[in-house]
Coordinates of N, CA and C in Angstrom, one line a residue:
X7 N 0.8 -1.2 0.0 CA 0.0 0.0 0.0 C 0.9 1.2 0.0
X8 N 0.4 1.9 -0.8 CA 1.4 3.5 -0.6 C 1.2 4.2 0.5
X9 N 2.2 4.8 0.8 CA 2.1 5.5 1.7 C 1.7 6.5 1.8
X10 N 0.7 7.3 2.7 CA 0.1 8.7 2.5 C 0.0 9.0 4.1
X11 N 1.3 10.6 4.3 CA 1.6 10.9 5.4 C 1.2 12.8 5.5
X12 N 0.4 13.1 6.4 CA 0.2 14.7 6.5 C 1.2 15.1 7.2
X13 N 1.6 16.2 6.5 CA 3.0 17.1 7.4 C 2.3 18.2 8.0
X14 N 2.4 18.5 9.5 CA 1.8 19.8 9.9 C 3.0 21.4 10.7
X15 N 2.8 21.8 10.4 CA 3.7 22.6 10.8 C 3.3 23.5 11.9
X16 N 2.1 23.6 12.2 CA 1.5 24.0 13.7 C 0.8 25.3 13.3
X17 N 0.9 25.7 11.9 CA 0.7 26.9 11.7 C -0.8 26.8 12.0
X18 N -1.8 28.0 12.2 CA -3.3 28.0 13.3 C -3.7 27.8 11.6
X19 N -3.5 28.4 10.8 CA -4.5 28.1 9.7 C -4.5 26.7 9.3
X20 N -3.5 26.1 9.5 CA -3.7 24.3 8.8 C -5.3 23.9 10.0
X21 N -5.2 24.4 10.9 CA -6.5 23.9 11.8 C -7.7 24.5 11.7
X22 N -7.3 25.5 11.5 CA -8.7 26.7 11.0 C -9.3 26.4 9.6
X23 N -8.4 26.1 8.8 CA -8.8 25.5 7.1 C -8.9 24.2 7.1
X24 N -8.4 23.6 7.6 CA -8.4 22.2 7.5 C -7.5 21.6 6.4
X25 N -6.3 21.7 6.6 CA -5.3 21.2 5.4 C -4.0 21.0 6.1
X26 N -3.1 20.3 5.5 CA -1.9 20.3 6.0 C -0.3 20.6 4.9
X27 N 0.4 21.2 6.1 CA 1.8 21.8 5.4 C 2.0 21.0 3.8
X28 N 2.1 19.9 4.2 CA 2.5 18.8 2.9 C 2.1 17.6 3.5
X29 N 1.7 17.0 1.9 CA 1.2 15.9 2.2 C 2.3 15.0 0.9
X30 N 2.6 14.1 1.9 CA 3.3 12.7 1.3 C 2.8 11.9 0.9
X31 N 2.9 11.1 -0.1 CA 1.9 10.4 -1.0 C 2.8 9.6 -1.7
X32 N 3.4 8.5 -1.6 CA 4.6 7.3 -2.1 C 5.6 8.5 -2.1
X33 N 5.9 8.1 -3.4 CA 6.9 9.0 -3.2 C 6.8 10.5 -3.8
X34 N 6.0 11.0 -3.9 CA 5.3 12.3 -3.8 C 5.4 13.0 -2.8
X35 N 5.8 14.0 -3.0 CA 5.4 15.0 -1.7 C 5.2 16.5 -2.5
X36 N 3.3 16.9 -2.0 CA 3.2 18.3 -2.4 C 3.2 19.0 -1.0
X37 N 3.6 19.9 -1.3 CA 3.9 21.2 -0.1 C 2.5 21.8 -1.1
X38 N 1.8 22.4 0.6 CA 0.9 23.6 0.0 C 1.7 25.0 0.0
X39 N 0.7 25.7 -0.9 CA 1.2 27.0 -0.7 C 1.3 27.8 0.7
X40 N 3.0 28.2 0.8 CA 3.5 28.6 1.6 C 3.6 29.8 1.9
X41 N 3.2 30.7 3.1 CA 3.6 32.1 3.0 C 4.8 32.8 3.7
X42 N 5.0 33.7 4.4 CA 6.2 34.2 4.6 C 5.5 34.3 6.2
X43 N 5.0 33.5 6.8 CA 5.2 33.6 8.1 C 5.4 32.8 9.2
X44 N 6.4 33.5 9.8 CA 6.5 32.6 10.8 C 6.0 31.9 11.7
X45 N 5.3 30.7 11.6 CA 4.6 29.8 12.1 C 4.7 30.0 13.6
X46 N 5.7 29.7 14.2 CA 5.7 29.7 15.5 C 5.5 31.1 16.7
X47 N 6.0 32.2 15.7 CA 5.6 33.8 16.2 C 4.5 33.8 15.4
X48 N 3.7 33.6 14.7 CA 2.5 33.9 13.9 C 3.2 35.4 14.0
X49 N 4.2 35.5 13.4 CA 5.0 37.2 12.7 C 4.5 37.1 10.9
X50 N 4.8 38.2 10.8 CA 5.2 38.2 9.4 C 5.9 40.0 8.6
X51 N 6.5 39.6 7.9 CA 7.7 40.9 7.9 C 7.2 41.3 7.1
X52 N 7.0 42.9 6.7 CA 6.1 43.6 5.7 C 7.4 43.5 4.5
X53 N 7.8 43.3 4.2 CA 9.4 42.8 2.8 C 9.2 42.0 2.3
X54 N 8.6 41.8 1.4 CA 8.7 40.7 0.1 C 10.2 40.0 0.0
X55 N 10.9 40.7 0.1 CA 12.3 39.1 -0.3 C 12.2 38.8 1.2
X56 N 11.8 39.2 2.7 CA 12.3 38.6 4.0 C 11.0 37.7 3.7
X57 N 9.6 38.0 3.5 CA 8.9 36.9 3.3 C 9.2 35.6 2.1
X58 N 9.7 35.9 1.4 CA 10.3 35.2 0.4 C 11.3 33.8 1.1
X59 N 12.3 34.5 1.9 CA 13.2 33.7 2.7 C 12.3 33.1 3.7
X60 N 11.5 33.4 4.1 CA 10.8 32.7 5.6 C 10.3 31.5 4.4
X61 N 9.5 31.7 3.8 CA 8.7 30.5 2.6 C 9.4 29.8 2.3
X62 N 10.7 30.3 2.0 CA 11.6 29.0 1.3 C 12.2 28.3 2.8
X63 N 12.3 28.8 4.1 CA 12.6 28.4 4.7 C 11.0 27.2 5.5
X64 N 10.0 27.8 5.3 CA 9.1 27.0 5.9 C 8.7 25.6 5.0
X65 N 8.9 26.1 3.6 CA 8.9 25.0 3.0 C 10.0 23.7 3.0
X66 N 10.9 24.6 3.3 CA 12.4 23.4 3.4 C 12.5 22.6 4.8
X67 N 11.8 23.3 5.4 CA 11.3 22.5 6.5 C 10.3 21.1 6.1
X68 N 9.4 21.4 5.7 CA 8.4 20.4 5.2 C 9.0 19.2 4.4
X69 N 9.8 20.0 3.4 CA 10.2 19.0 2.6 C 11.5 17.8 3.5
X70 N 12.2 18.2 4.5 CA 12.8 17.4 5.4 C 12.1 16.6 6.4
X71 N 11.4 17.3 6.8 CA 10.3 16.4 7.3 C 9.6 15.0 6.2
X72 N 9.5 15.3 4.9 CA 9.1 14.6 4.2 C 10.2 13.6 3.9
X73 N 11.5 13.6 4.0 CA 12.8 13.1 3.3 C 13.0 13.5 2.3
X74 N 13.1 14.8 1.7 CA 13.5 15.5 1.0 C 14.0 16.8 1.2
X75 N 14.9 17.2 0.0 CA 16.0 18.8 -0.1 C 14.7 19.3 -1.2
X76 N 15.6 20.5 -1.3 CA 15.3 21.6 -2.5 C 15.9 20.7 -4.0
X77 N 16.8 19.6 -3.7 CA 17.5 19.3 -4.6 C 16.7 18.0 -5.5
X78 N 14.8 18.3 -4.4 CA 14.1 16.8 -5.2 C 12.9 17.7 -5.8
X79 N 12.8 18.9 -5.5 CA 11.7 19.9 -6.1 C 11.8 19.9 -8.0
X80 N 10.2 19.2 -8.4 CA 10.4 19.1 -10.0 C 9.2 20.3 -9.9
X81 N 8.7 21.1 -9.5 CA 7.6 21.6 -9.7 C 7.8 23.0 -8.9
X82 N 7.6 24.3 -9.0 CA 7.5 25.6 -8.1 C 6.1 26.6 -8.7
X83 N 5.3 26.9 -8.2 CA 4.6 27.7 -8.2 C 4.4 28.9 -7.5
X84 N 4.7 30.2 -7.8 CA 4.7 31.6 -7.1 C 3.7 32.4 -7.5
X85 N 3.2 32.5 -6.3 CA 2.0 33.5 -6.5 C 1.7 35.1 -5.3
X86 N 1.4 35.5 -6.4 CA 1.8 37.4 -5.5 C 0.8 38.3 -6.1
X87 N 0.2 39.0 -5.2 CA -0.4 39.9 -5.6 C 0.0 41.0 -6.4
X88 N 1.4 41.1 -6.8 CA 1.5 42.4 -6.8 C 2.8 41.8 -7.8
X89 N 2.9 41.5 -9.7 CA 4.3 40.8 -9.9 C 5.3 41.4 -9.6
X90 N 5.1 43.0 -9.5 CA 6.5 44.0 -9.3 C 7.4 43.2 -8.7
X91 N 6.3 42.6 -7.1 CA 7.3 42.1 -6.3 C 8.3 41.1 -6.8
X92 N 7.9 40.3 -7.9 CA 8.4 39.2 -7.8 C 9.8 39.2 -8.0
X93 N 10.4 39.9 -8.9 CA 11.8 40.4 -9.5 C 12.7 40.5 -8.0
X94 N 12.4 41.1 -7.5 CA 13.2 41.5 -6.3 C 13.3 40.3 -5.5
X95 N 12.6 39.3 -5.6 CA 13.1 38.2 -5.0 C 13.5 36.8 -6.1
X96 N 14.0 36.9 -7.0 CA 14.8 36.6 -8.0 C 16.2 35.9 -7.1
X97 N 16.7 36.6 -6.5 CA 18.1 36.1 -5.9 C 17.7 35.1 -4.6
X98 N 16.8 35.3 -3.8 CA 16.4 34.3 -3.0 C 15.8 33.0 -3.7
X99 N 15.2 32.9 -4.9 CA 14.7 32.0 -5.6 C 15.7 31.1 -5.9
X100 N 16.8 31.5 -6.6 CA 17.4 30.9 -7.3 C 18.5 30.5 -6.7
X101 N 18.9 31.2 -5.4 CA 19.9 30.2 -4.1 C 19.3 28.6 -4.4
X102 N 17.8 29.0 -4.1 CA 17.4 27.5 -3.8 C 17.2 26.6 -4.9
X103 N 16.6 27.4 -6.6 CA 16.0 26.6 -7.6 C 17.2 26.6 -8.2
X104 N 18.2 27.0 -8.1 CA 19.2 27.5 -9.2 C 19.6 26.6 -10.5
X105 N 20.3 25.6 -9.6 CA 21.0 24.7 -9.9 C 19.8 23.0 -9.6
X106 N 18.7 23.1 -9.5 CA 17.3 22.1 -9.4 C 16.9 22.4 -11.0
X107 N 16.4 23.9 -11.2 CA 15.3 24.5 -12.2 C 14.3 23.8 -12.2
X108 N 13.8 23.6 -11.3 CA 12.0 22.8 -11.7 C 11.1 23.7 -12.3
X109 N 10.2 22.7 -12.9 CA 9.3 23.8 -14.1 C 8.7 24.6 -12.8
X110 N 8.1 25.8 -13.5 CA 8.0 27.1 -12.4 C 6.9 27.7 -13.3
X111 N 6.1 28.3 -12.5 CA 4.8 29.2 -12.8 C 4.7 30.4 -11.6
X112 N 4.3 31.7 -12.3 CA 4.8 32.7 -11.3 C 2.9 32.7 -12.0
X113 N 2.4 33.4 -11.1 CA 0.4 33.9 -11.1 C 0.4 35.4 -10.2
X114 N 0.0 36.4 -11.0 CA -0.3 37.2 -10.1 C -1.7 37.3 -9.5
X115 N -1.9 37.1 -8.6 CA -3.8 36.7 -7.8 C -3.7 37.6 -6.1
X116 N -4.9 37.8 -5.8 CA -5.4 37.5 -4.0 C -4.8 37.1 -3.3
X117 N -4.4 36.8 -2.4 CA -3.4 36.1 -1.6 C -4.8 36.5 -0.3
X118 N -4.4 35.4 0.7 CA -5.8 35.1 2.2 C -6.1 36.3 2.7
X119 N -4.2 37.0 3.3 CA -4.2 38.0 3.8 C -3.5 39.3 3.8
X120 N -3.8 40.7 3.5 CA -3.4 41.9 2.5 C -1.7 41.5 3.4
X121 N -1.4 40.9 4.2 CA 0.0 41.0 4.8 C 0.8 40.3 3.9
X122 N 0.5 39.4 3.5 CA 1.1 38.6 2.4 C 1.2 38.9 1.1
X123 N 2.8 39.0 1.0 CA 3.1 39.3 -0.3 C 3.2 38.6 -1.7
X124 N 3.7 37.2 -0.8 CA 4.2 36.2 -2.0 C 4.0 34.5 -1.0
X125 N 3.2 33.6 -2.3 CA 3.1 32.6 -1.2 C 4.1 31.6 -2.9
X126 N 4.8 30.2 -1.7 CA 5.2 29.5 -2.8 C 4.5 27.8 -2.4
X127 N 4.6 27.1 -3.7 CA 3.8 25.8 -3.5 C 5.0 25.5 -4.0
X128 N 5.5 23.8 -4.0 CA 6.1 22.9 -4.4 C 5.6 21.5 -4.4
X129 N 6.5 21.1 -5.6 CA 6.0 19.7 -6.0 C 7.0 19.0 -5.9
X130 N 7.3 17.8 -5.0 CA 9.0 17.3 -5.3 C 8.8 15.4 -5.2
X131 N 9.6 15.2 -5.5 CA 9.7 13.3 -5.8 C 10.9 12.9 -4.7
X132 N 10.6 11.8 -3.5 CA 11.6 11.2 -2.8 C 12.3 10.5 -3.6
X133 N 13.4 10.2 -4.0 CA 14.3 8.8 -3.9 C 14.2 8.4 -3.9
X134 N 14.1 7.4 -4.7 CA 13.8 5.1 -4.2 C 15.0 4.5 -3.1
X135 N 14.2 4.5 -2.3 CA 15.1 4.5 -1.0 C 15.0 3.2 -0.8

């Protein structure tokens, strides 16, 4: 049977919406869309690239939790209200996707809350372990 594991990261909205960080699925693992805050302070920094860094940091969490790096991501999705922002976080992006390149889709939309600048989703594949 495959395996199908929920990743939670504590954040109040996975309990409030009813969803979780990432969900593992054989060897699948999707990260939901991620935002720039700090889970544990329920902070969040009015700076699109410091929210940028928290996302790739909250997501890189998930994905270790999962048994995976940045280095198994085939899939990136970035979504922002606002594309201006996106450019400016260009150099945070590409620390992590640089040298991966997974296909990528940038959307400019809504986001839950006006604090949020930029949320990211990922798609990534474990290892045959």
């Amino acid at each position: 049977m495959t395996e199908r594991r929920a990743i939670l990261s504590g954040s109040v909205f996975e309990e409030q919406i009813g969803y979780a960080r990432a969900v593992v699925d054989g060897d699948c693992v999707h990260v939901s869309g991620t935002t720039g805050f700090d889970y544990t302070a329920m902070t969040i920094s009015d700076d699109v690239v410091e929210q940028a860094e928290q996302c790739l940091r909250n997501v890189g969490a998930a994905l270790a939790e999962a048994g995976c790096a940045f280095a198994d991501v085939v899939r990136v999705r970035y979504l922002l209200p606002d594309r201006a922002d996106f450019e400016p976080c260009w150099p945070v992006l590409r620390a992590c996707f640089g040298d991966v390149r997974p296909a990528a889709t940038m959307m400019e939309c809504g986001l839950a809350d006006p604090r949020m600048k930029i949320e990211i989703e990922v798609y990534a594949r474990r290892a045959a372990g």
